[in-house]
Amino acid sequence: MKPSLIILAAACVMLAGCNAAPAQGELNDPRVEKLMKKMTLDEKIGQLVLFTSDWSVTGPTMRQGYIDDIRSGRCGNIFNAYTADYTRKLQEIAVNETRLGIPLLFGYDVIHGFRTIFPINLGMSASWDEQEIEEAARIAAVEATAAGLHWTYSPMCDICVEPRWGRISEGAGEDPFLGSMVAAAMTRGYQGNDLSDPATLLACVKHFAAYGAPQGGRDYNTVDMSERWLREFYLPPYKAAVDAGALSVMASFNELDGVPATANSFLLQDVLRNEWGFKGFVVSDYTGINEMVNHGFAADVEDAGRLAINAGLDMDMQGASYFTYLKDLVKSGKVSKRTLDTAVRRVLNVKAALGLFDDPYKYCSPEREASQTLTGENKAFARKLAADCMVLLTNDGILPLRRGEKIAVIGALADSKDDLLGSWRGAGEEKSVPASILEAIREANGSSNVIYAEGCKEAGNDRSGFSKAIAAANSASKVVLVIGEDCQWTGEAASRSDIRIPGVQSELLQKLAATGKPVVVVLLNGRPLDLSEEVQYAGAMLEAWFPGTMGGYAVADVLFGDVNPGGKLSVTFPRNLGQVPIYHYAKNTGRPFLDPDAKYQSRYLDVPNEPLFAFGHGLSYTSFDYSELELSADSFGGYESITADVTLTNTGERAGSETVQLYIRDLVGSVTRPVKQLKGFTKVYLGPGESRKIRFTIDKSLLEFYRQDMSWGAETGDFKLFIGGSSDKVREASFRYEE
Ligand code: BGC
């Protein structure tokens, strides 16, 4: 068969290091200036105050009287309030009962879906599918805005190489290039082309910045790194979201270089506004201002407020620091009127961009809420996306299952609907989940062919269910064991010091494998796990993440081969915690490990250097062959380009997808460069026996980095180029670039 051709601009994702012209337009609504002239000091401060409406939240900063605060104009923004009816009621107070009638802004954590829940974000990134990720965000925006919301605290753009950190589940994994693609796609999905459209949602880029690098993986912990590494590795996804037009940013809880991000003018002014041209507003994270007292950066909450607003932090989430102290700070001159006005203008201009001054109720639509939420279409898409996110880690041929075989479904998570939703599930509810994995397998395979035993819980050491599980395995021809983490073991404040599968779940796997029955392990988890034990006992392992509302069906779709899995890891899975941090973007060191007999090399004595599953890894029920690489020339200069071609052939018997990945290595740089840097990818669908020529265009933009003097550019020299289906399985070629 003659291969068809796909041509790719490898640098299709904006590279955040480059100093491209800011993509954000000016926000100068004339109505804002008119309002500013009329506003009192209290009313201005009110626009910088954000309180939760959630009455169940307790704590020193919870303001039970937030409705009075809205009424007095002292609270201009609310989060955690939703439904069209409820937001309308609150909006009516703001519009009809305050002096100036400035509408409220309603925010919420719409992280991986609102009512229809998609896979957790780490899972979504494993689809490597820009269109699907954008579509997921678009659907989330339609559902959330129908419930009266204007603003989501997403995308979460924190690059992370720290699996102990529970919030790794909320991001797009370890790679700045892939992370930038995801951040931009989600922003486009939320905001669409017109923020004033009642079905689009204001995005919030978080957590700015480098929140994904807490020491020891402990949430909220200290972050410190060189400015070069920050700019090269951590900042690109935030910038990609800003470039895609995101009009709000959330400052992170962590300190960076000794200064909490909440009052870090290097981040909030120099980088965000002056370099990137950000025009929206910056909100603190939840009580982030107050927490600067604990950081030992502010003497008290008043001082913290002063430091925050003077550094460029516009809105105070939940801390009531601005609410309580900003008036005095302005009166005493510790905060200038100009600083205050600038922050207020930013917030009001975003409200104007959302169309709230045209119609404050345009987002509160019970009709839309009833007709556009959890629709059949949304659920069908969620099912497809969930399957597309799954990563087949291993398979000795046991998968796909044949319908009609007797299957024992076992495991703590097999019959859980709740866990499918993951943490940060928006307004997603267990009752909207149509099927657990067990139920979906029963539907697919016929109830009489499925036998179920829980076996054990996901934590604790109760082995009393083992014997029933073993009996179930013995009575079946194959076992599907669904294990992993309780969904609340990932997300915020869910760090772990041990990244193995908790409790006695692995022990159960060993016992089941000892029956001689082939075991498929389906994993539900929100972080890279150490699966070194399990890999020895499982005939196949399917990483299903927390797959969302339709996750039960999606797992069954993949297990029975109705969907051929094509997900690829967006994060490295280590062999053990001792290897962490381990990621594909690593440097070579002065003593790379080349000779197993030599001692003084960069290696471990007790474990290989390689991870268990590399970044980009993921199998399929079919197989793909890569031809040798062909470069159009072995050198180029200046603004010229060359092409790199590879022919991909589906050598198996099923149609399937392959994500073809392009990596580059700059052999000698004025600063050391990673051994493999992802620079492009494309997802290709091929029928059995079909071939396609994939072409990447290589130009200067792919070779640029922060050089030793921190200027952004490429350097003359030799490069390696790698193309393959995983970062550890590539074809290789060399070329030279002359400046
Ligand atoms: C989290 C944010 C979230 C905010 C509002 C904080 O605790 O760090 O990610 O957006 O709460 O719920």
CSV table of N, CA and C in Angstrom, one decimal, residues 202-319:
chain,number,residue,atom,x,y,z
A,202,LEU,N,-14.8,32.1,31.6
A,202,LEU,CA,-13.5,32.7,31.8
A,202,LEU,C,-12.5,31.7,32.4
A,203,ALA,N,-11.3,31.6,31.8
A,203,ALA,CA,-10.3,30.6,32.3
A,203,ALA,C,-9.5,31.3,33.3
A,204,CYS,N,-8.9,30.5,34.2
A,204,CYS,CA,-8.0,31.0,35.2
A,204,CYS,C,-6.7,30.1,35.2
A,205,VAL,N,-5.6,30.7,34.9
A,205,VAL,CA,-4.4,29.9,34.8
A,205,VAL,C,-3.8,29.7,36.2
A,206,LYS,N,-3.6,28.5,36.6
A,206,LYS,CA,-3.1,28.3,37.9
A,206,LYS,C,-2.1,27.1,37.9
A,207,HIS,N,-1.3,27.0,39.0
A,207,HIS,CA,-1.1,27.9,40.1
A,207,HIS,C,0.2,28.6,39.8
A,208,PHE,N,0.1,29.9,39.6
A,208,PHE,CA,1.3,30.6,39.1
A,208,PHE,C,2.2,31.0,40.3
A,209,ALA,N,3.4,30.4,40.4
A,209,ALA,CA,4.0,29.6,39.5
A,209,ALA,C,4.8,28.5,40.2
A,210,ALA,N,5.0,27.4,39.4
A,210,ALA,CA,5.9,26.3,39.8
A,210,ALA,C,5.4,25.6,41.1
A,211,TYR,N,4.1,25.6,41.3
A,211,TYR,CA,3.5,24.9,42.4
A,211,TYR,C,3.7,23.4,42.4
A,212,GLY,N,4.0,22.9,41.2
A,212,GLY,CA,4.2,21.5,41.0
A,212,GLY,C,5.6,21.0,41.4
A,213,ALA,N,6.3,21.9,42.0
A,213,ALA,CA,7.7,21.4,42.4
A,213,ALA,C,7.9,21.5,43.9
A,214,PRO,N,7.0,21.1,44.7
A,214,PRO,CA,7.2,21.3,46.2
A,214,PRO,C,8.2,20.3,46.7
A,215,GLN,N,9.0,20.7,47.6
A,215,GLN,CA,10.1,19.9,48.1
A,215,GLN,C,9.4,18.7,48.8
A,216,GLY,N,10.0,17.5,48.5
A,216,GLY,CA,9.5,16.3,49.1
A,216,GLY,C,8.1,15.9,48.6
A,217,GLY,N,7.5,16.6,47.7
A,217,GLY,CA,6.2,16.3,47.2
A,217,GLY,C,5.1,16.6,48.2
A,218,ARG,N,5.5,17.3,49.3
A,218,ARG,CA,4.4,17.7,50.3
A,218,ARG,C,3.7,18.9,49.8
A,219,ASP,N,2.4,18.8,49.8
A,219,ASP,CA,1.6,19.9,49.3
A,219,ASP,C,1.9,21.2,50.0
A,220,TYR,N,1.9,22.3,49.3
A,220,TYR,CA,2.1,23.7,49.8
A,220,TYR,C,3.6,24.0,50.2
A,221,ASN,N,4.5,23.0,50.0
A,221,ASN,CA,5.8,23.1,50.5
A,221,ASN,C,6.6,24.1,49.6
A,222,THR,N,7.8,24.4,50.2
A,222,THR,CA,8.8,25.3,49.5
A,222,THR,C,9.2,24.9,48.1
A,223,VAL,N,9.3,25.9,47.2
A,223,VAL,CA,9.8,25.6,45.9
A,223,VAL,C,11.0,26.5,45.7
A,224,ASP,N,12.0,26.0,45.2
A,224,ASP,CA,13.2,26.8,44.8
A,224,ASP,C,13.9,26.2,43.6
A,225,MET,N,14.3,27.0,42.8
A,225,MET,CA,15.0,26.5,41.5
A,225,MET,C,15.7,27.7,40.9
A,226,SER,N,16.5,27.4,39.9
A,226,SER,CA,17.1,28.5,39.1
A,226,SER,C,16.1,29.2,38.3
A,227,GLU,N,16.4,30.5,38.0
A,227,GLU,CA,15.5,31.2,37.1
A,227,GLU,C,15.4,30.5,35.7
A,228,ARG,N,16.6,30.0,35.3
A,228,ARG,CA,16.6,29.3,34.0
A,228,ARG,C,15.7,28.1,33.9
A,229,TRP,N,15.8,27.3,35.0
A,229,TRP,CA,14.9,26.1,35.0
A,229,TRP,C,13.5,26.5,35.1
A,230,LEU,N,13.2,27.5,35.9
A,230,LEU,CA,11.8,28.0,36.0
A,230,LEU,C,11.3,28.4,34.6
A,231,ARG,N,12.1,29.2,33.9
A,231,ARG,CA,11.6,29.7,32.6
A,231,ARG,C,11.5,28.6,31.5
A,232,GLU,N,12.5,27.7,31.6
A,232,GLU,CA,12.6,26.7,30.6
A,232,GLU,C,11.5,25.5,30.8
A,233,PHE,N,11.4,25.1,32.0
A,233,PHE,CA,10.7,23.9,32.3
A,233,PHE,C,9.3,24.1,32.9
A,234,TYR,N,9.2,25.1,33.7
A,234,TYR,CA,7.9,25.3,34.5
A,234,TYR,C,6.9,26.3,33.9
A,235,LEU,N,7.5,27.4,33.3
A,235,LEU,CA,6.6,28.5,32.9
A,235,LEU,C,5.9,28.3,31.6
A,236,PRO,N,6.4,27.5,30.6
A,236,PRO,CA,5.7,27.4,29.3
A,236,PRO,C,4.2,27.2,29.3
A,237,PRO,N,3.7,26.2,30.1
A,237,PRO,CA,2.2,26.0,30.0
A,237,PRO,C,1.4,27.2,30.5
A,238,TYR,N,1.9,27.9,31.5
A,238,TYR,CA,1.2,29.1,32.0
A,238,TYR,C,1.1,30.1,30.8
A,239,LYS,N,2.3,30.3,30.2
A,239,LYS,CA,2.4,31.3,29.1
A,239,LYS,C,1.5,30.9,28.0
A,240,ALA,N,1.5,29.6,27.7
A,240,ALA,CA,0.6,29.1,26.5
A,240,ALA,C,-0.8,29.5,26.8
A,241,ALA,N,-1.3,29.3,28.1
A,241,ALA,CA,-2.7,29.7,28.4
A,241,ALA,C,-2.9,31.2,28.3
A,242,VAL,N,-1.9,32.0,28.7
A,242,VAL,CA,-2.1,33.4,28.6
A,242,VAL,C,-2.1,33.8,27.1
A,243,ASP,N,-1.2,33.2,26.4
A,243,ASP,CA,-1.2,33.5,24.9
A,243,ASP,C,-2.5,33.1,24.2
A,244,ALA,N,-3.1,32.1,24.8
A,244,ALA,CA,-4.4,31.6,24.2
A,244,ALA,C,-5.6,32.5,24.7
A,245,GLY,N,-5.2,33.5,25.5
A,245,GLY,CA,-6.2,34.5,25.8
A,245,GLY,C,-6.8,34.4,27.2
A,246,ALA,N,-6.3,33.6,28.1
A,246,ALA,CA,-6.9,33.5,29.4
A,246,ALA,C,-6.8,34.8,30.1
A,247,LEU,N,-7.9,35.2,30.7
A,247,LEU,CA,-8.0,36.6,31.3
A,247,LEU,C,-7.9,36.6,32.8
A,248,SER,N,-7.6,35.5,33.4
A,248,SER,CA,-7.3,35.5,34.9
A,248,SER,C,-6.2,34.5,35.2
A,249,VAL,N,-5.5,34.8,36.3
A,249,VAL,CA,-4.4,34.0,36.7
A,249,VAL,C,-4.5,33.8,38.2
A,250,MET,N,-4.2,32.6,38.7
A,250,MET,CA,-4.2,32.4,40.2
A,250,MET,C,-2.8,32.3,40.7
A,251,ALA,N,-2.5,33.1,41.7
A,251,ALA,CA,-1.1,33.0,42.3
A,251,ALA,C,-1.1,31.7,43.1
A,252,SER,N,0.1,31.0,43.1
A,252,SER,CA,0.1,29.8,43.8
A,252,SER,C,0.4,30.0,45.3
A,253,PHE,N,0.2,28.9,46.1
A,253,PHE,CA,0.5,29.0,47.5
A,253,PHE,C,1.9,29.0,47.9
A,254,ASN,N,2.8,28.5,47.0
A,254,ASN,CA,4.2,28.3,47.4
A,254,ASN,C,5.0,29.5,47.3
A,255,GLU,N,6.1,29.5,48.0
A,255,GLU,CA,7.1,30.5,47.8
A,255,GLU,C,8.0,30.1,46.6
A,256,LEU,N,8.7,31.1,46.0
A,256,LEU,CA,9.7,30.8,45.0
A,256,LEU,C,10.8,31.8,45.2
A,257,ASP,N,12.0,31.2,45.3
A,257,ASP,CA,13.2,32.1,45.6
A,257,ASP,C,12.9,32.9,46.9
A,258,GLY,N,12.3,32.3,47.8
A,258,GLY,CA,12.1,32.9,49.1
A,258,GLY,C,10.9,33.9,49.2
A,259,VAL,N,10.2,34.1,48.1
A,259,VAL,CA,9.1,35.1,48.1
A,259,VAL,C,7.8,34.4,47.7
A,260,PRO,N,6.8,34.4,48.6
A,260,PRO,CA,5.5,33.7,48.2
A,260,PRO,C,5.0,34.3,46.9
A,261,ALA,N,4.5,33.4,46.1
A,261,ALA,CA,4.0,33.8,44.8
A,261,ALA,C,2.9,34.9,44.9
A,262,THR,N,2.2,34.8,46.0
A,262,THR,CA,1.1,35.8,46.2
A,262,THR,C,1.6,37.2,46.3
A,263,ALA,N,2.8,37.4,46.6
A,263,ALA,CA,3.4,38.8,46.6
A,263,ALA,C,4.7,38.8,45.9
A,264,ASN,N,4.8,38.1,44.8
A,264,ASN,CA,6.0,38.0,44.1
A,264,ASN,C,6.0,38.8,42.9
A,265,SER,N,6.6,40.0,43.0
A,265,SER,CA,6.4,41.0,41.9
A,265,SER,C,7.2,40.5,40.6
A,266,PHE,N,8.2,39.7,40.9
A,266,PHE,CA,8.9,39.2,39.7
A,266,PHE,C,8.0,38.4,38.8
A,267,LEU,N,7.2,37.5,39.5
A,267,LEU,CA,6.2,36.7,38.8
A,267,LEU,C,5.0,37.5,38.3
A,268,LEU,N,4.5,38.3,39.2
A,268,LEU,CA,3.2,39.0,38.8
A,268,LEU,C,3.3,40.2,38.0
A,269,GLN,N,4.5,40.9,38.1
A,269,GLN,CA,4.7,42.1,37.3
A,269,GLN,C,5.6,41.8,36.1
A,270,ASP,N,6.9,41.4,36.5
A,270,ASP,CA,7.9,41.3,35.5
A,270,ASP,C,7.5,40.3,34.4
A,271,VAL,N,7.3,39.1,34.9
A,271,VAL,CA,7.0,38.0,33.9
A,271,VAL,C,5.6,38.2,33.3
A,272,LEU,N,4.6,38.1,34.2
A,272,LEU,CA,3.2,38.0,33.7
A,272,LEU,C,2.8,39.3,32.9
A,273,ARG,N,3.0,40.4,33.4
A,273,ARG,CA,2.5,41.6,32.8
A,273,ARG,C,3.5,42.2,31.8
A,274,ASN,N,4.7,42.4,32.2
A,274,ASN,CA,5.7,43.1,31.3
A,274,ASN,C,6.2,42.3,30.2
A,275,GLU,N,6.5,41.0,30.5
A,275,GLU,CA,7.0,40.1,29.4
A,275,GLU,C,5.8,39.5,28.6
A,276,TRP,N,4.8,39.0,29.3
A,276,TRP,CA,3.8,38.3,28.6
A,276,TRP,C,2.6,39.1,28.1
A,277,GLY,N,2.5,40.3,28.6
A,277,GLY,CA,1.4,41.2,28.2
A,277,GLY,C,0.1,40.8,28.7
A,278,PHE,N,0.0,40.2,29.9
A,278,PHE,CA,-1.3,39.7,30.4
A,278,PHE,C,-2.1,40.9,30.8
A,279,LYS,N,-3.4,40.9,30.4
A,279,LYS,CA,-4.3,42.1,30.6
A,279,LYS,C,-5.4,41.8,31.6
A,280,GLY,N,-5.6,40.6,32.0
A,280,GLY,CA,-6.7,40.3,32.9
A,280,GLY,C,-6.3,40.6,34.4
A,281,PHE,N,-6.9,39.8,35.3
A,281,PHE,CA,-6.6,40.1,36.7
A,281,PHE,C,-6.0,38.8,37.4
A,282,VAL,N,-5.3,39.1,38.5
A,282,VAL,CA,-4.7,38.0,39.2
A,282,VAL,C,-5.5,37.8,40.5
A,283,VAL,N,-5.8,36.5,40.8
A,283,VAL,CA,-6.5,36.2,42.1
A,283,VAL,C,-5.6,35.4,43.0
A,284,SER,N,-5.7,35.6,44.3
A,284,SER,CA,-4.9,34.7,45.2
A,284,SER,C,-5.5,33.4,45.2
A,285,ASP,N,-4.7,32.4,45.7
A,285,ASP,CA,-5.4,31.1,46.0
A,285,ASP,C,-6.1,31.3,47.3
A,286,TYR,N,-6.8,30.3,47.7
A,286,TYR,CA,-7.7,30.3,48.9
A,286,TYR,C,-6.9,30.7,50.2
A,287,THR,N,-7.1,31.9,50.7
A,287,THR,CA,-6.4,32.5,51.8
A,287,THR,C,-4.9,32.6,51.6
A,288,GLY,N,-4.5,32.6,50.4
A,288,GLY,CA,-3.1,32.7,50.1
A,288,GLY,C,-2.4,34.0,50.7
A,289,ILE,N,-3.2,35.0,50.7
A,289,ILE,CA,-2.6,36.3,51.3
A,289,ILE,C,-2.3,36.1,52.7
A,290,ASN,N,-3.3,35.6,53.5
A,290,ASN,CA,-3.1,35.4,54.9
A,290,ASN,C,-2.0,34.5,55.2
A,291,GLU,N,-1.8,33.5,54.4
A,291,GLU,CA,-0.8,32.5,54.6
A,291,GLU,C,0.7,33.0,54.6
A,292,MET,N,0.8,34.2,54.0
A,292,MET,CA,2.1,34.8,54.0
A,292,MET,C,2.6,35.1,55.4
A,293,VAL,N,1.7,35.2,56.4
A,293,VAL,CA,2.1,35.3,57.8
A,293,VAL,C,2.8,34.1,58.2
A,294,ASN,N,2.2,32.9,57.9
A,294,ASN,CA,2.9,31.6,58.3
A,294,ASN,C,4.2,31.4,57.5
A,295,HIS,N,4.2,31.9,56.3
A,295,HIS,CA,5.5,31.8,55.5
A,295,HIS,C,6.6,32.6,56.2
A,296,GLY,N,6.2,33.5,57.1
A,296,GLY,CA,7.2,34.4,57.7
A,296,GLY,C,7.7,35.5,56.7
A,297,PHE,N,6.7,35.9,55.9
A,297,PHE,CA,7.0,36.9,54.9
A,297,PHE,C,6.2,38.2,55.3
A,298,ALA,N,5.1,38.1,56.0
A,298,ALA,CA,4.4,39.3,56.4
A,298,ALA,C,4.1,39.2,57.9
A,299,ALA,N,4.1,40.3,58.6
A,299,ALA,CA,4.0,40.4,60.0
A,299,ALA,C,2.6,40.0,60.5
A,300,ASP,N,1.6,40.4,59.7
A,300,ASP,CA,0.2,40.2,60.0
A,300,ASP,C,-0.6,40.2,58.7
A,301,VAL,N,-1.9,40.0,58.9
A,301,VAL,CA,-2.7,39.8,57.7
A,301,VAL,C,-2.8,41.2,56.9
A,302,GLU,N,-2.8,42.3,57.7
A,302,GLU,CA,-2.8,43.6,57.0
A,302,GLU,C,-1.6,43.8,56.2
A,303,ASP,N,-0.4,43.5,56.8
A,303,ASP,CA,0.8,43.6,56.1
A,303,ASP,C,0.8,42.7,54.8
A,304,ALA,N,0.2,41.6,55.0
A,304,ALA,CA,0.2,40.6,53.9
A,304,ALA,C,-0.6,41.2,52.7
A,305,GLY,N,-1.7,41.9,53.1
A,305,GLY,CA,-2.6,42.5,52.1
A,305,GLY,C,-1.8,43.6,51.3
A,306,ARG,N,-1.1,44.4,52.1
A,306,ARG,CA,-0.3,45.5,51.5
A,306,ARG,C,0.8,44.9,50.5
A,307,LEU,N,1.5,43.8,51.0
A,307,LEU,CA,2.5,43.2,50.1
A,307,LEU,C,1.9,42.7,48.9
A,308,ALA,N,0.7,42.0,49.0
A,308,ALA,CA,0.1,41.4,47.9
A,308,ALA,C,-0.3,42.4,46.8
A,309,ILE,N,-1.1,43.4,47.2
A,309,ILE,CA,-1.6,44.3,46.2
A,309,ILE,C,-0.5,45.1,45.6
A,310,ASN,N,0.5,45.4,46.4
A,310,ASN,CA,1.6,46.2,45.8
A,310,ASN,C,2.4,45.4,44.8
A,311,ALA,N,2.4,44.0,45.0
A,311,ALA,CA,3.1,43.2,44.1
A,311,ALA,C,2.3,42.8,42.8
A,312,GLY,N,1.0,43.2,42.8
A,312,GLY,CA,0.2,43.0,41.6
A,312,GLY,C,-0.8,41.9,41.7
A,313,LEU,N,-1.2,41.6,43.0
A,313,LEU,CA,-2.3,40.6,43.2
A,313,LEU,C,-3.6,41.3,43.3
A,314,ASP,N,-4.5,41.1,42.4
A,314,ASP,CA,-5.6,42.0,42.3
A,314,ASP,C,-6.8,41.6,43.2
A,315,MET,N,-7.0,40.3,43.3
A,315,MET,CA,-8.2,39.8,44.0
A,315,MET,C,-7.9,38.9,45.2
A,316,ASP,N,-8.5,39.1,46.3
A,316,ASP,CA,-8.2,38.3,47.5
A,316,ASP,C,-9.3,37.2,47.6
A,317,MET,N,-8.9,35.9,47.4
A,317,MET,CA,-9.8,34.8,47.5
A,317,MET,C,-9.9,34.4,49.0
A,318,GLN,N,-11.1,34.7,49.6
A,318,GLN,CA,-11.5,34.1,50.9
A,318,GLN,C,-10.7,34.6,52.1
A,319,GLY,N,-9.7,35.4,51.9
A,319,GLY,CA,-8.8,35.7,53.1
A,319,GLY,C,-9.3,36.9,53.9
